[in-house]
Structure formats: C-alpha cells, structure tokens
Amino acid sequence: MENKNTKIITKQLNLFYGSKQALKNISLGIFEHKVTALIGPSGCGKSTFLRSLNRMNDLIENTRTEGTVEIDNVNIYQNGIDVVELRKKVGMIFQKSNPFPKSIYENVAYGPRINGVKDKDILEETVERSLKQSALWDEVKDDLKKSGLALSGGQQQRLCIARALAVNPEILLMDEPASALDPIATAKIEELIYELKENYTIVIVTHNMQQAARVSDYTAFFYIGELIEYDLTKTIFTMPKKKQTEDYITGRFG
Amino acid sequence: MKNKFLGSSITTLSALSALIIVLAVVVVMGEIMLGGWSTLTWEFLTGAPKEGMTSGGIFPAIFGTFLLVIIMSIIGVPVGTITAIYLSEYASQKSFLARMIRFAVNTLAGVPAIVFGLFGLGFFIQFVGSGIDKTFYGTQLKWGQPNILWASVTMALLTLPVVIVSVEEAIKTVPRELREASLALGATKLQTIWKVVLPNSITGILTGGILAVSRGAGEVAPILFTGAAYFLPHLPTELSDQFMELGYHIYIMSTQSPDVEATRGIQYATTLVLLLLTFGLNFSAIFLRYKLRSRAIR
C-alpha cells in the first residue's frame, strides 16, 4: 500500500442516546489527505459517527460516549480538551445547507471574526481565498453583499464549504452534503471534494453508492451501529468480503 | 333526532356567546368614542390640566406614561431576555433550577397587580429606598418615597413574564442548523448566542417589549403606591420625581375629583387615548409576531 499517515483513529468507540446504543465498538483509522466515505442504511450510525469526530454529539442531551477518538494522536474525549479549538480544526458541512441570514461576505468572515480577526485586509483576503477554494468566487465576486440565502441550493452548500475553510481546518466532515442538490450541483460538489483532498482530510457520509464510489479512496460500511467492513473503496465495491456489504451495495437491502 | 337538536342548539349558543364578546367591544369602543371624541383635540393632548383638573389637557399624564414604560422596558427587557436565554440555551430542561424558574415565572404572571403595588411599596420604597436614604442622605427623604423609578421597577416585575415567554418563543424559532453551523466553526456558546441566536430573535424581543409596554400602560394598581401623583405642576425630571399617568388619571378623575360631572369629557378622552395607545402597541406586536412566524416556517 502507498505511504500515508493516519489522521484519525477511533478505538472501541461506543455511543449511547439515553439507553439506546447508536455506535458499537467502532475501531477505525482514517488517513490523511484521503476521502473516506461512510455508507450504510438510514439509522445505521454513520452520521452519529461523523458527529463524534468533532464532538457535535455533545450538543444532544443524554448522550454518552465511551472509547477514544484520537486526532493527531490526541484523544479528543479526554479531560481538558478544548472543544472550541477542536471544532476549528475539524470543520463540518451539513446535509441541509445552512448559511447564516447574512451577506455572502459575512458568512465566510464569521469564522475568522469569532477568532478575533479584525483587520479588514486579512478578512477580505480570507474571504476571497475561501470562496476560490470552494469554487464559488467567480459566481459571487461581484455581489458579496448579497444575502447568502439568495443563492441557489448548490451555491449555498459551496458557501458553507467556504465558510468552513475560512477557519483553516485540517479535517472536513461532510454529512450528505449533496443529498438535497440536483445532479449538476452535485457534480460540482464532488469535483470540489476531489480538489480539496489535496490539502484536507475528508470524511463524507453519503446515501449515494455511486457518489461514494466516485469521490472516496476508502469506504466504511455501517450497519445498525456496527462497522461491518472498511477497506479501499475499490475493494469494497468490487470484492466486498462480507455478504452484508455486498447485499447493500448491490441494492438488495437498504 | 335528539342529537341533532342538541347539536344545532350548541351551535346557536356558541355563536351567541361569540356575538356577546363582539358586542361588548363595539359598545365599549362606541361609548368611549362618542363621549371622548369632541374633547380629543390637539390642545387636549399637549396641554396641562387646569382649574382643579376640570379642564385643560392631559400632557403630563401622557408624558408620565411614556416615561414609565420606557424606564420599565430598560429594566425589564434585558432581565427578561437574559432569563429567557438562560432557560432555553443553558438550563437543562429537567434541572431543578430551570423548573423552579418556570414555576416562578408562571406564578408571577398570576399575581394580582395590586399585590405588585404593595410589594413595590414595602420592598422598594420602605426597604431599599429608605435604606439608601439612611446610608447616604441621613434623615433627608429622597428615595424612600414614591417615585418614577420604583414605579417602573415594580411595573418591570409585573411585565417580566410577558417578556420571558415571548423571547423564549422567539429563541425557539431560531433553527438548530444555524446554531450547529456556528458551533461547528469553533464559536463558543456565548458567541453563538450573541451573533446568531439573538440577532435572529430580535423580532421576538421587540414583541416581548411591546407586549410588556401595552400591559404596563394599562395597569394602575402597581403604581398606585409606588409613584403616581394626583396632580403635578411640572413634569418629572429626575428618577426620584413622582409622575402623572393616564390610567391613574382616569381613576382619580372619576373617583376623587371635586366635580366629577365637569370632568366627564376629559375622562372619556383620556380613556380613548389610553385605549388607542394599548391597541396600537398590541397591533404592532401582532404584526411583528406574524412576521416572526412566517420566517420560522420558511
């Protein structure tokens, strides 16, 4: 196999919503500057797993996490971890694009601003760089003052990606980022993911088999809270080792 | 057959009951309009009472009412907003403290206005005010007597539940996605509340403020002992001054005036002004709330 670093390692990760167990003993390594797709039927825990990587599950009352998630060899669930710092390092793109009801510029500048950046030149530079990285710059450069909500669905999602990039994360978590978009907008997002993996480690949840096959280097198949199979995407889609995986990707259940 | 009769008679009965309410509003408004319209002139709105309050205008009472509700809002809206933020953003819904606060808010909403008045007199004037006087002014009486500050604080307490409930409702309409977006960018909870939750609940905070003002402007009992004056030759200029107020003005004109008959027109017109004020405020609150709802749905 090629030379690569493991960016995220989860060990024996268990997660409970109240008494219901949503993740069961997930141990998995995610490689730096690769795209890792999480697939599986609804309710299998893939989104929950994704949200445990930047501790967004903390926001839901009555959740309990056991085991460890190490990012750059630091367990993010140990005491004394600054969740705010963690989330700056681990950006997130949501299923439903969620720009703030503010201008395009202010949306992207939000992250730097809350980090205390006040210098106008630096802000402008960051906004431009982020919008270019998310391939939105050419479409919006002339009306950065326009509301983010006035953009089309695909543009909104790319705005959210620009907003996440503006805080210089190292990891991007994407929770079905294209599920609400038309094929053309989806293609643009996928193209973007391909470009972004050069500089970022990307974990993407998707319902769309073809999408997983197209954009990811590695694929993890989840089923009812368990990690069934994890391998190179190529292998998962051509020679799955488990029957459940094969059944799912060939559309026999799900 | 019997059921059919019962059904139709209940329909008639409920229609009649509804009609009674409509009639009551029409009669009350009509009566007040007819009685007060001729007295309601520009001079009446801008002039001071004259000749033992049997003629002249009501400007000091309008001014006092506005001052009262402004000071009340300055105190009550921030306190109510912060409480609402605590209840909806910080407190765990099942925590003892949160439940206790909710219970207190509901109880506060049900306490009769006169009790607030007595509380204001006993606590703010005789305890807090007198305490300040004893400490800083020796025997001189400055804060230990009814004034507009104590009346406003008392009124703020009375209207606090209104503010808390409407701000909390507005905060709830801020989509979870927006909070998550902010938190996922590494914003702290406080930054998220300050930069995302509050700007998006501003209509609700305004609605709460307006509802509180319209409630406050219509209450007399809380200010009866805490600051309202029968008649003042000049407008209040300090927080320790007493003030005239529309509702209280109506009350004294109809019960305390030496010549009640002579003040009839003034009573009607003052009532009309007070009603227009509260109706106007209520309508603007309804309008804001409507805008808020339509945004929440979108």
Coordinates of C-alpha atoms in Angstrom, one line a residue:
Chain A
M1 CA 0.0 0.0 0.0
E2 CA 1.0 3.6 -0.5
N3 CA 2.7 5.7 2.1
K4 CA 0.2 7.5 4.3
N5 CA -0.5 8.9 7.8
T6 CA -3.4 8.0 9.9
K7 CA -5.1 11.3 10.9
I8 CA -8.0 10.0 13.0
I9 CA -8.1 6.7 15.0
T10 CA -11.2 5.6 16.9
K11 CA -10.8 2.8 19.4
Q12 CA -13.7 0.9 20.8
L13 CA -16.0 3.8 20.3
N14 CA -19.4 3.3 21.8
L15 CA -22.1 5.9 21.8
F16 CA -25.4 5.9 23.7
Y17 CA -28.5 8.1 23.3
G18 CA -30.0 7.5 26.7
S19 CA -30.2 3.7 26.9
K20 CA -30.1 3.2 23.2
Q21 CA -26.7 2.3 21.8
A22 CA -26.0 4.1 18.5
L23 CA -22.4 3.1 17.9
K24 CA -21.0 -0.3 18.9
N25 CA -17.2 -0.7 19.3
I26 CA -16.1 1.2 16.3
S27 CA -12.4 1.0 15.7
L28 CA -11.2 2.6 12.6
G29 CA -8.3 4.6 11.2
I30 CA -8.8 7.5 8.8
F31 CA -6.0 8.5 6.5
E32 CA -4.6 12.0 6.0
H33 CA -5.4 13.7 2.7
K34 CA -7.8 11.0 1.7
V35 CA -11.5 10.9 1.2
T36 CA -13.2 8.4 3.4
A37 CA -16.9 7.6 2.7
L38 CA -19.3 6.3 5.3
I39 CA -22.1 4.3 3.8
G40 CA -25.0 2.3 5.2
P41 CA -28.8 2.3 5.5
S42 CA -30.6 5.1 7.4
G43 CA -30.2 4.9 11.1
C44 CA -27.0 2.8 10.9
G45 CA -25.0 5.3 12.9
K46 CA -22.8 6.8 10.1
S47 CA -23.9 10.4 10.9
T48 CA -23.6 9.8 14.6
F49 CA -20.1 8.5 14.0
L50 CA -19.3 11.6 11.9
R51 CA -20.6 13.9 14.6
S52 CA -18.5 12.1 17.2
L53 CA -15.3 13.3 15.4
N54 CA -15.9 16.9 16.2
R55 CA -17.9 16.2 19.3
M56 CA -21.1 17.7 17.9
N57 CA -23.0 14.9 19.7
D58 CA -22.2 16.8 22.9
L59 CA -25.0 19.2 22.0
I60 CA -27.6 16.5 22.3
E61 CA -28.7 15.9 25.9
N62 CA -28.3 12.4 27.4
T63 CA -25.6 11.2 25.1
R64 CA -22.7 9.1 26.5
T65 CA -19.5 8.3 24.7
E66 CA -17.1 5.5 25.6
G67 CA -13.8 4.7 24.0
T68 CA -11.4 7.1 22.3
V69 CA -11.2 9.2 19.2
E70 CA -7.6 10.2 18.5
I71 CA -6.9 13.1 16.1
D72 CA -3.1 13.5 15.6
N73 CA -2.6 11.1 18.5
V74 CA -4.6 13.2 20.9
N75 CA -7.8 11.7 22.4
I76 CA -10.4 14.4 21.8
Y77 CA -12.6 12.9 24.6
Q78 CA -10.0 13.2 27.3
N79 CA -10.5 15.8 30.1
G80 CA -9.2 19.2 29.4
I81 CA -9.8 19.1 25.6
D82 CA -10.9 22.5 24.3
V83 CA -13.9 21.6 22.2
V84 CA -13.9 25.1 20.6
E85 CA -10.3 24.6 19.4
L86 CA -11.2 21.0 18.2
R87 CA -14.0 22.3 16.1
K88 CA -11.8 24.9 14.4
K89 CA -9.5 22.1 13.4
V90 CA -12.4 19.8 12.3
G91 CA -14.8 21.6 10.1
M92 CA -18.3 20.4 9.3
I93 CA -20.6 20.6 6.3
F94 CA -24.2 19.7 7.0
Q95 CA -26.8 17.9 5.0
K96 CA -29.0 20.9 4.7
S97 CA -27.0 23.9 3.6
N98 CA -27.3 26.4 6.5
P99 CA -25.9 29.8 5.6
F100 CA -26.5 32.5 8.2
P101 CA -29.1 35.1 7.2
K102 CA -26.2 37.5 6.5
S103 CA -24.3 38.5 3.4
I104 CA -22.1 36.1 1.5
Y105 CA -19.1 38.1 2.8
E106 CA -20.2 38.0 6.4
N107 CA -21.0 34.3 6.2
V108 CA -17.4 33.5 5.2
A109 CA -15.9 36.1 7.5
Y110 CA -17.9 34.7 10.5
G111 CA -15.2 32.1 11.5
P112 CA -12.2 34.5 11.3
R113 CA -14.2 37.1 13.1
I114 CA -15.1 34.9 16.1
N115 CA -11.4 34.1 16.2
G116 CA -10.8 37.8 16.8
V117 CA -9.6 38.8 13.3
K118 CA -10.5 42.5 12.8
D119 CA -8.1 43.6 10.1
K120 CA -10.1 44.3 7.0
D121 CA -7.4 43.3 4.6
I122 CA -6.9 39.9 6.2
L123 CA -10.7 39.3 6.3
E124 CA -11.0 40.2 2.7
E125 CA -8.1 38.0 1.7
T126 CA -9.5 35.1 3.7
V127 CA -13.0 35.5 2.2
E128 CA -11.6 35.6 -1.3
R129 CA -9.3 32.6 -0.8
S130 CA -12.0 30.5 0.8
L131 CA -14.5 31.3 -1.9
K132 CA -12.0 30.5 -4.6
Q133 CA -11.2 27.2 -2.8
S134 CA -14.9 26.3 -2.8
A135 CA -15.2 27.3 -6.5
L136 CA -17.8 29.9 -5.8
W137 CA -15.7 33.1 -6.2
D138 CA -16.3 33.6 -9.9
E139 CA -20.1 33.4 -9.4
V140 CA -20.4 35.8 -6.5
K141 CA -17.3 38.1 -6.5
D142 CA -19.4 41.0 -7.8
D143 CA -22.1 40.8 -5.1
L144 CA -20.5 39.7 -1.9
K145 CA -23.0 41.9 -0.1
K146 CA -25.9 39.8 -1.3
S147 CA -27.6 37.6 1.3
G148 CA -26.3 34.1 1.4
L149 CA -29.9 32.9 1.4
A150 CA -30.4 34.4 -2.1
L151 CA -28.0 31.8 -3.6
S152 CA -29.2 28.6 -5.2
G153 CA -29.0 25.4 -3.2
G154 CA -25.7 24.2 -4.7
Q155 CA -24.2 27.7 -4.3
Q156 CA -25.4 27.8 -0.7
Q157 CA -23.6 24.5 0.0
R158 CA -20.4 25.7 -1.5
L159 CA -20.8 28.9 0.5
C160 CA -21.0 26.7 3.6
I161 CA -17.8 24.9 2.5
A162 CA -16.1 28.3 2.0
R163 CA -17.3 29.3 5.5
A164 CA -15.8 26.1 7.0
L165 CA -12.5 26.6 5.0
A166 CA -12.1 30.1 6.3
V167 CA -11.1 28.9 9.7
N168 CA -8.3 26.8 8.3
P169 CA -9.4 23.3 9.4
E170 CA -7.4 20.2 8.8
I171 CA -10.3 17.8 8.5
L172 CA -13.6 18.3 6.8
L173 CA -16.6 16.3 7.9
M174 CA -19.4 16.2 5.4
D175 CA -22.9 14.9 6.3
E176 CA -24.6 14.0 3.0
P177 CA -23.5 17.4 1.5
A178 CA -25.2 16.8 -1.8
S179 CA -28.3 15.0 -0.9
A180 CA -30.6 18.0 -1.5
L181 CA -28.9 19.1 -4.7
D182 CA -29.6 18.5 -8.4
P183 CA -27.1 16.4 -10.5
I184 CA -25.2 19.4 -11.8
A185 CA -24.7 21.0 -8.4
T186 CA -23.8 17.6 -7.0
A187 CA -21.2 17.1 -9.7
K188 CA -19.7 20.4 -8.7
I189 CA -19.5 19.5 -5.1
E190 CA -17.9 16.2 -5.9
E191 CA -15.3 17.9 -8.1
L192 CA -14.6 20.2 -5.2
I193 CA -14.2 17.3 -2.8
Y194 CA -11.6 15.8 -5.2
E195 CA -9.7 19.1 -5.3
L196 CA -9.9 19.7 -1.5
K197 CA -8.5 16.3 -0.5
E198 CA -5.1 17.6 -1.6
N199 CA -5.0 19.8 1.5
Y200 CA -7.6 18.3 3.8
T201 CA -8.7 15.0 5.2
I202 CA -12.3 14.5 4.3
V203 CA -14.9 12.2 5.8
I204 CA -18.1 12.1 4.0
V205 CA -21.4 10.4 4.8
T206 CA -23.5 9.5 1.8
H207 CA -26.5 7.6 0.8
N208 CA -25.5 7.5 -2.8
M209 CA -23.4 4.5 -3.7
Q210 CA -22.2 6.0 -6.9
Q211 CA -21.1 9.1 -5.1
A212 CA -19.1 7.0 -2.6
A213 CA -17.5 5.1 -5.4
R214 CA -16.7 8.3 -7.4
V215 CA -15.3 10.5 -4.7
S216 CA -13.8 8.4 -2.0
D217 CA -10.5 6.5 -1.5
Y218 CA -11.7 4.4 1.4
T219 CA -15.2 3.3 2.3
A220 CA -16.6 2.2 5.6
F221 CA -19.9 0.3 5.7
F222 CA -22.0 0.7 8.8
Y223 CA -25.0 -1.4 9.8
I224 CA -27.1 -0.9 12.9
G225 CA -24.3 0.8 14.8
E226 CA -21.6 -1.6 13.8
L227 CA -18.7 -1.2 11.4
I228 CA -19.2 -4.1 9.1
E229 CA -16.4 -3.6 6.6
Y230 CA -13.7 -1.0 6.0
D231 CA -11.4 -1.0 3.0
L232 CA -10.2 0.7 -0.1
T233 CA -13.3 1.9 -2.0
K234 CA -12.3 -0.1 -5.0
T235 CA -12.2 -3.3 -2.9
I236 CA -15.5 -2.6 -1.2
F237 CA -17.3 -2.0 -4.5
T238 CA -15.7 -4.9 -6.4
M239 CA -14.8 -7.6 -3.9
P240 CA -16.5 -7.0 -0.6
K241 CA -15.6 -9.6 2.0
K242 CA -18.8 -9.6 3.9
K243 CA -22.1 -10.7 2.5
Q244 CA -24.0 -7.8 4.2
T245 CA -21.8 -5.3 2.4
E246 CA -22.3 -7.0 -0.9
D247 CA -26.1 -7.1 -0.4
Y248 CA -26.2 -3.4 0.5
I249 CA -24.0 -2.1 -2.4
T250 CA -25.8 -4.2 -4.9
G251 CA -29.1 -2.7 -3.6
R252 CA -30.6 -5.9 -2.1
F253 CA -31.5 -4.1 1.1
G254 CA -31.2 -0.6 2.5
Chain B
M1 CA -83.2 13.4 16.4
K2 CA -82.4 14.4 19.9
N3 CA -78.7 14.7 19.0
K4 CA -79.5 16.8 16.0
F5 CA -81.4 19.3 18.2
L6 CA -78.6 19.3 20.7
G7 CA -76.0 19.9 18.0
S8 CA -77.8 22.9 16.5
S9 CA -78.6 24.5 19.8
I10 CA -74.9 24.3 20.8
T11 CA -74.0 25.9 17.6
T12 CA -76.5 28.7 18.2
L13 CA -75.3 29.1 21.8
S14 CA -71.7 29.4 20.9
A15 CA -72.5 31.8 18.1
L16 CA -74.4 33.9 20.6
S17 CA -71.6 33.8 23.1
A18 CA -69.2 35.0 20.5
L19 CA -71.6 37.7 19.5
I20 CA -71.7 39.0 23.1
I21 CA -67.9 39.5 23.0
V22 CA -68.1 41.4 19.7
L23 CA -71.0 43.4 21.0
A24 CA -69.1 44.2 24.2
V25 CA -66.1 45.6 22.3
V26 CA -68.4 47.6 20.0
V27 CA -70.4 49.1 22.8
V28 CA -67.3 49.9 24.9
M29 CA -65.5 51.4 22.0
G30 CA -68.5 53.2 20.7
E31 CA -69.4 54.7 24.1
I32 CA -65.8 55.9 24.6
M33 CA -65.5 57.3 21.1
L34 CA -68.8 59.2 21.3
G35 CA -68.0 60.5 24.7
G36 CA -64.4 61.4 24.1
W37 CA -64.2 62.4 20.5
S38 CA -65.2 66.0 20.9
T39 CA -62.8 66.6 23.8
L40 CA -59.9 65.0 22.0
T41 CA -58.1 68.0 20.4
W42 CA -54.5 68.9 19.9
E43 CA -54.7 71.3 22.9
F44 CA -56.0 68.4 25.0
L45 CA -53.1 66.2 24.1
T46 CA -50.4 68.9 24.5
G47 CA -51.8 71.0 27.4
A48 CA -51.7 70.6 31.2
P49 CA -54.8 70.2 33.4
K50 CA -56.4 73.4 34.5
E51 CA -58.9 74.7 37.1
G52 CA -58.7 71.9 39.5
M53 CA -58.4 69.4 36.7
T54 CA -61.9 70.2 35.4
S55 CA -60.5 71.5 32.1
G56 CA -57.2 71.6 30.2
G57 CA -55.2 68.8 28.7
I58 CA -53.5 65.6 29.8
F59 CA -50.0 66.1 28.5
P60 CA -48.3 65.4 31.9
A61 CA -50.1 62.1 32.1
I62 CA -49.1 61.1 28.6
F63 CA -45.5 62.1 29.3
G64 CA -45.5 60.2 32.6
T65 CA -47.0 57.1 31.0
F66 CA -44.3 57.1 28.3
L67 CA -41.5 57.7 30.8
L68 CA -42.8 54.9 33.0
V69 CA -42.9 52.4 30.2
I70 CA -39.5 53.4 28.8
I71 CA -37.8 53.0 32.2
M72 CA -39.7 49.8 32.7
S73 CA -38.5 48.5 29.4
I74 CA -34.9 49.5 30.0
I75 CA -35.1 47.4 33.2
G76 CA -37.4 44.6 32.2
V77 CA -36.5 43.7 28.6
P78 CA -32.8 42.9 29.3
V79 CA -33.6 41.0 32.5
G80 CA -36.4 39.1 30.7
T81 CA -34.2 38.4 27.7
I82 CA -31.3 37.1 29.8
T83 CA -33.7 34.9 31.7
A84 CA -35.2 33.5 28.5
I85 CA -31.7 32.8 27.2
Y86 CA -30.8 31.0 30.4
L87 CA -34.0 28.9 30.2
S88 CA -33.7 28.0 26.6
E89 CA -29.9 27.8 26.0
Y90 CA -28.2 27.0 29.2
A91 CA -30.5 25.2 31.7
S92 CA -31.2 21.6 31.2
Q93 CA -34.9 21.3 30.7
K94 CA -35.2 18.8 33.6
S95 CA -33.0 20.7 36.0
F96 CA -34.5 21.7 39.3
L97 CA -33.4 25.3 38.9
A98 CA -35.0 25.6 35.4
R99 CA -38.2 24.2 36.7
M100 CA -38.2 26.5 39.7
I101 CA -37.7 29.5 37.4
R102 CA -40.5 28.4 35.1
F103 CA -42.8 27.9 38.2
A104 CA -41.8 31.4 39.4
V105 CA -42.5 33.0 36.1
N106 CA -45.9 31.3 35.9
T107 CA -46.7 32.3 39.4
L108 CA -45.6 35.9 38.8
A109 CA -47.9 36.0 35.8
G110 CA -50.8 35.1 38.0
V111 CA -50.2 37.5 40.9
P112 CA -52.8 40.3 41.1
A113 CA -51.5 43.7 40.1
I114 CA -52.3 45.3 43.4
V115 CA -50.0 42.8 45.1
F116 CA -47.2 44.1 43.0
G117 CA -48.1 47.6 44.1
L118 CA -48.0 46.7 47.7
F119 CA -44.8 44.8 47.2
G120 CA -43.2 47.8 45.5
L121 CA -44.2 50.0 48.4
G122 CA -43.0 47.6 51.0
F123 CA -39.8 46.4 49.3
F124 CA -38.5 49.2 47.0
I125 CA -39.7 52.2 48.9
Q126 CA -39.7 51.3 52.5
F127 CA -36.8 48.9 52.4
V128 CA -34.5 49.6 49.5
G129 CA -35.3 53.4 49.2
S130 CA -35.2 54.1 53.0
G131 CA -32.0 52.1 53.2
I132 CA -30.4 54.2 50.6
D133 CA -31.6 57.4 52.3
K134 CA -30.3 56.3 55.8
T135 CA -27.0 55.3 54.3
F136 CA -26.3 58.3 52.0
Y137 CA -28.7 61.1 52.9
G138 CA -29.0 61.0 56.7
T139 CA -32.5 62.0 57.6
Q140 CA -33.4 63.6 54.3
L141 CA -36.1 61.8 52.3
K142 CA -35.1 61.2 48.7
W143 CA -35.5 57.6 47.6
G144 CA -37.7 56.4 50.5
Q145 CA -40.8 57.8 48.9
P146 CA -42.9 57.0 45.8
N147 CA -41.1 58.0 42.6
I148 CA -41.0 57.0 38.9
L149 CA -38.0 54.7 39.4
W150 CA -39.7 52.5 42.0
A151 CA -43.0 52.5 39.9
S152 CA -41.0 51.5 36.8
V153 CA -39.2 48.7 38.6
T154 CA -42.5 47.4 40.1
M155 CA -44.0 47.5 36.6
A156 CA -41.0 45.7 35.2
L157 CA -41.5 42.9 37.6
L158 CA -45.2 42.7 36.7
T159 CA -44.4 42.5 33.0
L160 CA -41.4 40.2 33.2
P161 CA -43.3 37.0 32.5
V162 CA -44.6 38.5 29.2
V163 CA -41.1 39.3 28.1
I164 CA -39.6 36.0 29.1
V165 CA -42.3 34.0 27.4
S166 CA -42.2 35.9 24.1
V167 CA -38.4 36.0 23.9
E168 CA -38.2 32.3 24.7
E169 CA -40.7 31.6 21.9
A170 CA -38.6 33.6 19.5
I171 CA -35.4 31.9 20.5
K172 CA -37.0 28.5 19.8
T173 CA -37.7 29.6 16.2
V174 CA -34.0 30.0 15.5
P175 CA -33.2 26.8 13.5
R176 CA -30.9 24.3 15.2
E177 CA -28.9 24.2 11.9
L178 CA -27.8 27.8 12.4
R179 CA -26.6 27.1 15.9
E180 CA -24.8 24.0 14.8
A181 CA -23.2 25.9 11.9
S182 CA -21.8 28.4 14.3
L183 CA -20.6 25.9 16.9
A184 CA -19.0 23.7 14.2
L185 CA -16.9 26.7 13.1
G186 CA -15.5 26.8 16.6
A187 CA -17.7 29.5 18.0
T188 CA -18.2 29.4 21.7
K189 CA -21.8 29.1 23.1
L190 CA -21.7 32.7 24.1
Q191 CA -20.6 33.8 20.7
T192 CA -23.3 31.7 19.1
I193 CA -25.9 33.2 21.3
W194 CA -24.7 36.7 20.7
K195 CA -24.0 36.6 17.0
V196 CA -26.6 34.0 15.8
V197 CA -29.4 33.4 18.2
L198 CA -30.1 36.9 19.4
P199 CA -29.9 38.7 16.0
N200 CA -32.4 36.1 14.7
S201 CA -34.7 36.6 17.7
I202 CA -34.8 40.3 17.6
T203 CA -38.4 40.5 16.4
G204 CA -39.4 38.3 19.4
I205 CA -37.5 40.5 21.8
L206 CA -39.3 43.6 20.3
T207 CA -42.6 41.8 20.5
G208 CA -42.0 41.0 24.1
G209 CA -41.1 44.5 24.8
I210 CA -44.2 45.9 23.1
L211 CA -46.5 43.4 24.9
A212 CA -44.9 44.3 28.2
V213 CA -45.4 48.0 27.4
S214 CA -49.0 47.6 26.4
R215 CA -49.6 45.5 29.6
G216 CA -47.8 48.0 31.7
A217 CA -49.5 51.1 30.2
G218 CA -52.9 49.6 31.1
E219 CA -52.2 48.8 34.7
V220 CA -52.8 51.3 37.5
A221 CA -52.6 49.2 40.7
P222 CA -48.8 48.7 40.7
I223 CA -48.1 52.4 40.5
L224 CA -50.8 53.4 42.9
F225 CA -48.5 53.4 45.9
T226 CA -45.2 53.5 44.2
G227 CA -45.0 56.7 42.3
A228 CA -48.1 58.0 40.5
A229 CA -49.3 61.5 41.6
Y230 CA -52.7 63.1 41.7
F231 CA -51.5 66.3 40.2
L232 CA -48.1 67.8 39.5
P233 CA -47.4 71.3 38.3
H234 CA -44.3 70.3 36.4
L235 CA -43.0 67.3 34.5
P236 CA -40.7 64.7 36.2
T237 CA -37.0 65.5 35.6
E238 CA -35.4 63.0 37.9
L239 CA -35.8 59.4 38.8
S240 CA -36.8 60.4 42.3
D241 CA -39.7 62.5 41.0
Q242 CA -43.3 61.5 41.1
F243 CA -45.3 61.5 37.8
M244 CA -48.8 61.6 36.4
E245 CA -50.1 58.6 34.4
L246 CA -53.0 58.1 32.1
G247 CA -54.7 55.1 33.9
Y248 CA -54.3 56.7 37.3
H249 CA -55.5 60.0 35.8
I250 CA -58.8 58.3 34.7
Y251 CA -59.1 56.7 38.2
I252 CA -58.7 59.9 40.1
M253 CA -60.9 61.9 37.7
S254 CA -63.8 59.6 38.1
T255 CA -63.5 59.0 41.9
Q256 CA -61.5 61.8 43.5
S257 CA -62.4 64.9 41.6
P258 CA -64.4 67.5 43.5
D259 CA -66.6 67.9 40.4
V260 CA -66.9 64.6 38.6
E261 CA -69.6 65.8 36.2
A262 CA -67.3 68.5 34.9
T263 CA -64.5 66.0 34.1
R264 CA -66.8 63.6 32.2
G265 CA -65.5 64.7 28.8
I266 CA -61.9 64.6 29.9
Q267 CA -62.4 61.1 31.4
Y268 CA -63.7 59.8 28.1
A269 CA -61.0 61.4 26.1
T270 CA -58.3 60.2 28.4
T271 CA -59.7 56.7 28.3
L272 CA -59.7 56.9 24.5
V273 CA -56.0 58.0 24.4
L274 CA -55.1 55.1 26.7
L275 CA -57.0 52.6 24.6
L276 CA -55.6 53.8 21.4
L277 CA -52.1 53.6 22.9
T278 CA -52.5 50.0 24.1
F279 CA -54.4 48.9 20.9
G280 CA -51.7 50.4 18.8
L281 CA -49.0 48.6 20.7
N282 CA -50.8 45.3 20.6
F283 CA -51.3 45.6 16.9
S284 CA -47.7 46.2 16.3
A285 CA -46.8 43.2 18.5
I286 CA -49.2 41.0 16.5
F287 CA -47.6 42.3 13.3
L288 CA -44.1 41.6 14.5
R289 CA -45.2 38.1 15.7
Y290 CA -46.8 37.4 12.3
K291 CA -43.5 38.3 10.6
L292 CA -41.6 36.1 13.0
R293 CA -43.9 33.1 12.4
S294 CA -43.7 33.4 8.6
R295 CA -39.9 33.4 9.0
A296 CA -40.0 30.4 11.3
I297 CA -42.0 28.4 8.7
R298 CA -39.7 29.2 5.8

